[in-house]
Coordinates of N, CA and C in Angstrom, one line a residue:
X1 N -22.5 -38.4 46.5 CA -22.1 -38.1 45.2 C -21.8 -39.4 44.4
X2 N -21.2 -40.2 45.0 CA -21.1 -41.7 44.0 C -22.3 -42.4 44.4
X3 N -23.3 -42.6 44.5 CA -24.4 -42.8 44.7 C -25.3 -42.7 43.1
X4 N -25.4 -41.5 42.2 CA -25.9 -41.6 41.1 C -24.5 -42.6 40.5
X5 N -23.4 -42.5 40.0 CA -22.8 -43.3 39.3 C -22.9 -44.6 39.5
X6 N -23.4 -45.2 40.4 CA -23.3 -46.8 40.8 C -25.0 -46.7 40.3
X7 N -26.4 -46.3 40.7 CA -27.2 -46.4 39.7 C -27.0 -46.5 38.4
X8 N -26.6 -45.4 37.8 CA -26.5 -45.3 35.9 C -25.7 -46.3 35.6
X9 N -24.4 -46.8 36.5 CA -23.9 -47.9 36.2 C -24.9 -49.0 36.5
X10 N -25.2 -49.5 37.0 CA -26.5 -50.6 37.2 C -27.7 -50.6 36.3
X11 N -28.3 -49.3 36.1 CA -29.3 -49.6 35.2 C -28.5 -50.0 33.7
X12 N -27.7 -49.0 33.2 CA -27.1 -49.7 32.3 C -26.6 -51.2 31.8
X13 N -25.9 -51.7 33.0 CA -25.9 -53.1 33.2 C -27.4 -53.8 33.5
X14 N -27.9 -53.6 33.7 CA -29.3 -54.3 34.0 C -30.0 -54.9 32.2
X15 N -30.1 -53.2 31.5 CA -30.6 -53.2 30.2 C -29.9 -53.9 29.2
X16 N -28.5 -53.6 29.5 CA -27.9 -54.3 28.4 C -27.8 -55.9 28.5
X17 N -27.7 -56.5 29.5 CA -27.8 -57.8 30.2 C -29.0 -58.7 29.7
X18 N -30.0 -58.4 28.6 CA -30.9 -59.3 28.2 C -30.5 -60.6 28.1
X19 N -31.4 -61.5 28.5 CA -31.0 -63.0 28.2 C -30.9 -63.4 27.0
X20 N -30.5 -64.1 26.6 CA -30.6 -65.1 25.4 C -32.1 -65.1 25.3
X21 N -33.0 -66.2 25.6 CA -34.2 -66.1 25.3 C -35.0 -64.7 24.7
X22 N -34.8 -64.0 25.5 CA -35.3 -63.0 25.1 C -35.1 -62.3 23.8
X23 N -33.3 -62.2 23.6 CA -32.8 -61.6 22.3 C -33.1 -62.4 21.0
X24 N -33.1 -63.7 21.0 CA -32.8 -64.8 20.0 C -34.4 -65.2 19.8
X25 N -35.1 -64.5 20.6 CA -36.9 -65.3 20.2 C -37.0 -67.0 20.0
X26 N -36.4 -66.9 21.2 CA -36.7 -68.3 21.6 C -37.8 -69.2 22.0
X27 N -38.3 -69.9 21.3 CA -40.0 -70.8 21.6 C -39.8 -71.0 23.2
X28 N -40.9 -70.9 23.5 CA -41.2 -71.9 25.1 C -40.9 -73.0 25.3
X29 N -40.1 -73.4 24.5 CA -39.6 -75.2 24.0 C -38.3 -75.0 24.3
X30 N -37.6 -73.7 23.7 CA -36.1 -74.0 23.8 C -35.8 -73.3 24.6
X31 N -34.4 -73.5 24.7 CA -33.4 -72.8 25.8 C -31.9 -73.2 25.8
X32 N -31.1 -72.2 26.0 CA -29.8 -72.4 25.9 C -29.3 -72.4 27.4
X33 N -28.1 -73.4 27.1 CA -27.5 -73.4 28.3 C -26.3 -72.9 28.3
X34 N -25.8 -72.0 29.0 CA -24.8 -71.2 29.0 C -23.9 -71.2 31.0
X35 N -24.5 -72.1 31.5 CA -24.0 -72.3 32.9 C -24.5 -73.5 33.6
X36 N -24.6 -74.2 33.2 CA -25.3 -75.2 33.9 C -24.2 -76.3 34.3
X37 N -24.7 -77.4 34.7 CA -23.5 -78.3 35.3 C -23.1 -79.1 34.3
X38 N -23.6 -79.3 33.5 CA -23.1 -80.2 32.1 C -22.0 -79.1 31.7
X39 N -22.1 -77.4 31.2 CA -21.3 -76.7 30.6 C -20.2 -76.9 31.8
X40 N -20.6 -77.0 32.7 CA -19.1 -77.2 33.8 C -18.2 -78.4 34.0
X41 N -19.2 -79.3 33.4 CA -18.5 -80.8 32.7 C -17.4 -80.8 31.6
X42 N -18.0 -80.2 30.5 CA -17.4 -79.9 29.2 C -16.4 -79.1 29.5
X43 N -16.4 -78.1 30.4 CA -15.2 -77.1 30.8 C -14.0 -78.6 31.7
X44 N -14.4 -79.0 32.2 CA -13.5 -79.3 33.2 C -12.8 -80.8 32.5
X45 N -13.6 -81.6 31.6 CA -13.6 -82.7 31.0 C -12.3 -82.4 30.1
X46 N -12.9 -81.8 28.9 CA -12.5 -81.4 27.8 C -11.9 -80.1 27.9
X47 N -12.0 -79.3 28.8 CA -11.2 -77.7 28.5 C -12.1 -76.9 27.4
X48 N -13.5 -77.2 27.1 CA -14.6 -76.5 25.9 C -14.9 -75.3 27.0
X49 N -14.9 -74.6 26.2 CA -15.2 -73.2 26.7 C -16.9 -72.4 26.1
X50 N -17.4 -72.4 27.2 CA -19.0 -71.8 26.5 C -19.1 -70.4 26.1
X51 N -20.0 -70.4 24.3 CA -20.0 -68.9 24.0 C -21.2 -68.7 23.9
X52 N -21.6 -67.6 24.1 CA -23.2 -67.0 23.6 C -23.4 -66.9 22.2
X53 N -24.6 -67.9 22.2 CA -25.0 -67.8 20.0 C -25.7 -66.8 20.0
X54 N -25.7 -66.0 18.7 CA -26.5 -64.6 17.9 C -27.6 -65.5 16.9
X55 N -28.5 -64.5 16.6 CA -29.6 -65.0 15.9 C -29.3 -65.7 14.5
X56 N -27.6 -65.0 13.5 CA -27.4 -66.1 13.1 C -26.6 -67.0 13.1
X57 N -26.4 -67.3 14.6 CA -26.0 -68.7 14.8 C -26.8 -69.8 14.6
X58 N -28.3 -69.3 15.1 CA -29.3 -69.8 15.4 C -30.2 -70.3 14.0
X59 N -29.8 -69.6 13.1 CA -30.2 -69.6 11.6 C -29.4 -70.7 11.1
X60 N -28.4 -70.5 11.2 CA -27.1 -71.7 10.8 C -27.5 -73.2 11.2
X61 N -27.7 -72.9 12.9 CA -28.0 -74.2 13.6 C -29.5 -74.9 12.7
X62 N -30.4 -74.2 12.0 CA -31.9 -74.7 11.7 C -31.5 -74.9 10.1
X63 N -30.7 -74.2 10.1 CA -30.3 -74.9 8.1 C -29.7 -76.3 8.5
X64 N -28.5 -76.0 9.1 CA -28.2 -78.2 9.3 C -29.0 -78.9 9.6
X65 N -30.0 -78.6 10.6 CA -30.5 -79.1 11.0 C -31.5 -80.1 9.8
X66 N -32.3 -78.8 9.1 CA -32.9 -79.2 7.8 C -32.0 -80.3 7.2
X67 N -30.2 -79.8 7.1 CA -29.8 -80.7 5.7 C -29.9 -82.0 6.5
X68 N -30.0 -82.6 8.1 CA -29.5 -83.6 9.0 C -30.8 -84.5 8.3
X69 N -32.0 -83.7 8.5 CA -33.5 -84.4 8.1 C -33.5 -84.6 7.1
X70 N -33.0 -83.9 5.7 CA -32.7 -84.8 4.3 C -32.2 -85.8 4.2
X71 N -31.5 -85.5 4.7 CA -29.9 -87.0 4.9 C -30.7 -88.0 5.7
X72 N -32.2 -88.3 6.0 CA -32.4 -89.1 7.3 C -31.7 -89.1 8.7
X73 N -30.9 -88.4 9.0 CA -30.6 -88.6 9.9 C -31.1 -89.0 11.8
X74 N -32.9 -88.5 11.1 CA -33.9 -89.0 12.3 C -34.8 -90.0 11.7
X75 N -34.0 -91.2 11.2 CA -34.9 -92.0 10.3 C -35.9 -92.8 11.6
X76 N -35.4 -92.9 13.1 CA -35.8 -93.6 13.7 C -36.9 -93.1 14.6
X77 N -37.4 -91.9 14.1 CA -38.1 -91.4 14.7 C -39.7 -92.2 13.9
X78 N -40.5 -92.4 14.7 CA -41.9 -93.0 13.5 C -42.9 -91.7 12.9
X79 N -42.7 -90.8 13.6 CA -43.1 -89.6 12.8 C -42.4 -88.5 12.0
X80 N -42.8 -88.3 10.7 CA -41.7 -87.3 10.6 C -41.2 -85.8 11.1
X81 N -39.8 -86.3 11.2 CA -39.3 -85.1 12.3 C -39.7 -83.6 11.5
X82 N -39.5 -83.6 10.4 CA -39.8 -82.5 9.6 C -40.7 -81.4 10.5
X83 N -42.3 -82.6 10.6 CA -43.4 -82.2 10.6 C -43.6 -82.0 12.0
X84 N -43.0 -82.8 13.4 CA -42.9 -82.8 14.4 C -41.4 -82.3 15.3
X85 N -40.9 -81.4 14.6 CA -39.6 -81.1 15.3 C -39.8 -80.1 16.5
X86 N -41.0 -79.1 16.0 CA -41.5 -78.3 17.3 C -41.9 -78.7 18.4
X87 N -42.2 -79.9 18.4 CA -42.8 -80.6 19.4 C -42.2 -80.9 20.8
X88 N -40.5 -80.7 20.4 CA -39.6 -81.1 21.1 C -39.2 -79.9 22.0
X89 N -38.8 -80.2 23.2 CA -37.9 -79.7 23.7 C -36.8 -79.9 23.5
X90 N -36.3 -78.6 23.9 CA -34.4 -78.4 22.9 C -33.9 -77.7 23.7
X91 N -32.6 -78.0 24.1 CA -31.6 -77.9 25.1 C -30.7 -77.3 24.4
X92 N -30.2 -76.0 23.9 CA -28.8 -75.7 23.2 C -27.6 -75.6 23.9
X93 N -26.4 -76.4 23.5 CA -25.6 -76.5 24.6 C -24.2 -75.9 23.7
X94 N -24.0 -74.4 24.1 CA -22.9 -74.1 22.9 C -21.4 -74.1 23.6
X95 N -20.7 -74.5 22.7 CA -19.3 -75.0 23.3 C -18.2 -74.1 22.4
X96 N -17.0 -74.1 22.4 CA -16.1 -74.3 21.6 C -15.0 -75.6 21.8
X97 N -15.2 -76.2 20.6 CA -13.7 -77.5 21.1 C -12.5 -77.2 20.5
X98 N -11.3 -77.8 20.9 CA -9.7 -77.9 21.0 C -9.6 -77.3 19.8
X99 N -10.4 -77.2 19.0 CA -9.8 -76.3 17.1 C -10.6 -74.9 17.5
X100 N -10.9 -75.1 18.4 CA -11.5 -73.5 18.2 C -12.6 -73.3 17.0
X101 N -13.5 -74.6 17.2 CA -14.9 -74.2 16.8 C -16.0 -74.2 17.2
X102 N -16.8 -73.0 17.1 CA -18.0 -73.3 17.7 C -19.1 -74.3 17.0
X103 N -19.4 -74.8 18.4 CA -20.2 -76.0 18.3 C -21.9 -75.7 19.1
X104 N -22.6 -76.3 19.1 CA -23.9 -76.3 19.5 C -24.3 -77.7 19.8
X105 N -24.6 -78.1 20.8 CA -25.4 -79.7 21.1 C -26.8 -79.4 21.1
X106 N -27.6 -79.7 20.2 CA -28.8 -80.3 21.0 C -29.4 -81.0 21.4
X107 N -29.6 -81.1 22.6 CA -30.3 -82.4 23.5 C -31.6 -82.0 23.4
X108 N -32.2 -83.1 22.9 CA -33.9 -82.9 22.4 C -34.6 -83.9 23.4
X109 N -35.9 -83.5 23.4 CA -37.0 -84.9 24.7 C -37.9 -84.2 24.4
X110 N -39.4 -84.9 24.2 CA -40.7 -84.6 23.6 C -41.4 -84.6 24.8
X111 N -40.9 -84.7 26.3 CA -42.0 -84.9 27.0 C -41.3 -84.6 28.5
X112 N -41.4 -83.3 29.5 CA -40.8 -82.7 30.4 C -40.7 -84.3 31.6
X113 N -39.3 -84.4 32.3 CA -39.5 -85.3 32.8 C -39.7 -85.0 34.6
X114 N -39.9 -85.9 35.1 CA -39.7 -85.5 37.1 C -38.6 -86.4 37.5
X115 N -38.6 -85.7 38.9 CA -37.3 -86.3 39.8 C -38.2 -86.9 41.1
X116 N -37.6 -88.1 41.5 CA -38.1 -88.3 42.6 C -38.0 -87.6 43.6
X117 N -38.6 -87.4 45.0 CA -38.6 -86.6 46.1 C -37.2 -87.8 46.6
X118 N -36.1 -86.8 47.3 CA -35.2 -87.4 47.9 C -35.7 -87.8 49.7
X119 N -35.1 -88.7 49.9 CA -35.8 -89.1 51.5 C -36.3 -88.0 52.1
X120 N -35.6 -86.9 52.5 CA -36.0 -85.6 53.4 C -37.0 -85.3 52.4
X121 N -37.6 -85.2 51.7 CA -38.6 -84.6 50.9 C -39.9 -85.6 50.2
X122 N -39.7 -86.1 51.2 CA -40.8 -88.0 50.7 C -42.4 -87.2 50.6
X123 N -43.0 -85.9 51.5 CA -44.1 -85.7 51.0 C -44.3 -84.8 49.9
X124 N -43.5 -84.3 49.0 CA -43.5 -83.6 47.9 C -43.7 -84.1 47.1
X125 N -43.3 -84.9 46.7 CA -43.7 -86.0 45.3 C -42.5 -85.4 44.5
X126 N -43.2 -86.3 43.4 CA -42.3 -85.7 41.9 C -42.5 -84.6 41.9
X127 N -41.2 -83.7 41.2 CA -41.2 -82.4 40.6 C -41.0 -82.3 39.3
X128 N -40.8 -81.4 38.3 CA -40.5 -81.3 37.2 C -38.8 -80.8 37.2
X129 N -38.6 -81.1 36.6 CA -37.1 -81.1 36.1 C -36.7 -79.5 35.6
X130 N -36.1 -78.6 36.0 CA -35.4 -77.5 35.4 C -35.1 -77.3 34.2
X131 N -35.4 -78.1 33.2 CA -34.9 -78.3 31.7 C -34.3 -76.8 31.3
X132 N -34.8 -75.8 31.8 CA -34.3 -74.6 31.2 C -33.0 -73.9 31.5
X133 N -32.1 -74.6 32.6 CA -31.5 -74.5 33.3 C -30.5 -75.2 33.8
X134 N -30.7 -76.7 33.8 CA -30.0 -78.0 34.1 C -30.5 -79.2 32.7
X135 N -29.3 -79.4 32.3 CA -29.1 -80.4 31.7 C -30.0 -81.5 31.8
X136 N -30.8 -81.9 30.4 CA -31.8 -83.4 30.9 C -30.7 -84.7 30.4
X137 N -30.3 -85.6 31.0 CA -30.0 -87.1 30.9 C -30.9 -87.9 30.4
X138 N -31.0 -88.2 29.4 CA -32.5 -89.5 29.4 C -31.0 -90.9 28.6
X139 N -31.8 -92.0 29.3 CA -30.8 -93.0 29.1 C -32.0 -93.7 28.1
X140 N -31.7 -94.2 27.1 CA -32.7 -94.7 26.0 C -34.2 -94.4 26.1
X141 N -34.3 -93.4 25.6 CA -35.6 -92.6 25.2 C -35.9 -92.3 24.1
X142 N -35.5 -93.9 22.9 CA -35.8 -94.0 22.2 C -36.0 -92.7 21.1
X143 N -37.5 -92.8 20.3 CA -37.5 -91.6 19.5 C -38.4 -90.4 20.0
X144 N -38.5 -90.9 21.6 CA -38.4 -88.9 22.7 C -37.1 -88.7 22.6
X145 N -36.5 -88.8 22.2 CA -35.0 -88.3 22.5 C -33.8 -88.1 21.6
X146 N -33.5 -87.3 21.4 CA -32.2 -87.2 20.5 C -31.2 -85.8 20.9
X147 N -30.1 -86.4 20.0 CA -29.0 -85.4 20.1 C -28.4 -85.0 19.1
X148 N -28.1 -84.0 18.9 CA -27.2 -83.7 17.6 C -26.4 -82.7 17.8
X149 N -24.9 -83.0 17.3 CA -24.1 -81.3 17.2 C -23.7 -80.8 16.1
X150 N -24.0 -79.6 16.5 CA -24.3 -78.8 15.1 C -22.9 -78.1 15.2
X151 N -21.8 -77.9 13.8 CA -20.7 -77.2 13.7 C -21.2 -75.8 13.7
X152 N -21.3 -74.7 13.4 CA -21.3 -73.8 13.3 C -20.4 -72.7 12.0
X153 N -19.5 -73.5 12.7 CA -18.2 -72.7 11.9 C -18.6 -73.8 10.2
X154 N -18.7 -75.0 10.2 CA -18.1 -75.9 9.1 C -19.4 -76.3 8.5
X155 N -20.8 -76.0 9.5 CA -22.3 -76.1 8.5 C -22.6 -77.8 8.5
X156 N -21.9 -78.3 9.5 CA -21.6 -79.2 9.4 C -22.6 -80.3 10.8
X157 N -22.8 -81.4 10.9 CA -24.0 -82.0 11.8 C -23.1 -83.6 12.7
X158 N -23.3 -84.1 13.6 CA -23.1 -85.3 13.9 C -24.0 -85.7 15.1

């Protein structure tokens, strides 16, 4: 007898449970991070607590974005970002900080990176990096690389 209720409960949870990517029509380029070790940095660092963005959060985030590229804000890029912003891989990293506003990071890189094979693993070679899942670090990667946080609440960019 409790056997159908723990299905109907499960498929229910199953369907409702869409990912992000999925609901938000996310390019093959982006992806949010909602668990990853960096969001467990920001949790443990700062006390930032991670929320799930709606499609117009995601509208919000691409208007600043625009006003960031008026303002030059990617003056250092040599192509214009305008015209090449797709190009990029994009890491959305949503937070809330100490005021209780939602925020969004994006960590941007135009080009997937690899990890070395660790000693036990010396005949595997490079792999590709999880980008979709784990946080990319790039230490001066130039104009592959940028970051920006987008306020959410205040429309606002740094």
């Amino acid at each position: 007898m409790l056997k159908y209720p723990v299905i109907i409960f499960t498929l229910f949870y199953l369907t409702s449970c869409k990912t992000s990517q999925e609901e938000l029509n996310l390019s093959d380029r982006e992806t949010i991070l909602l668990d990853s070790e960096y969001n467990r940095w920001l949790r443990t660092k700062y006390g930032y607590v991670t929320w799930k963005p709606k499609k117009e959060d995601l509208r919000i985030l691409n208007i600043v974005i625009n006003k960031a590229i008026k303002n030059n804000k990617f003056n250092f890029i040599k192509q214009p970002i305008n015209k090449n912003i797709e190009t990029y891989y994009r890491q959305y990293i949503p937070y809330i900080n100490k005021s209780n506003e939602r925020l969004i990071k994006i960590n941007a890189f135009c080009e997937l990176l690899k990890t070395p094979p660790t000693p036990s693993q010396k005949d595997i070679g490079f792999t590709n990096i999880d980008w979709k899942e784990e946080y990319v670090e790039v230490e001066d990667g130039e104009s592959c690389y940028w970051e920006l946080i987008i306020n959410i609440d205040t429309k606002e960019y740094e």
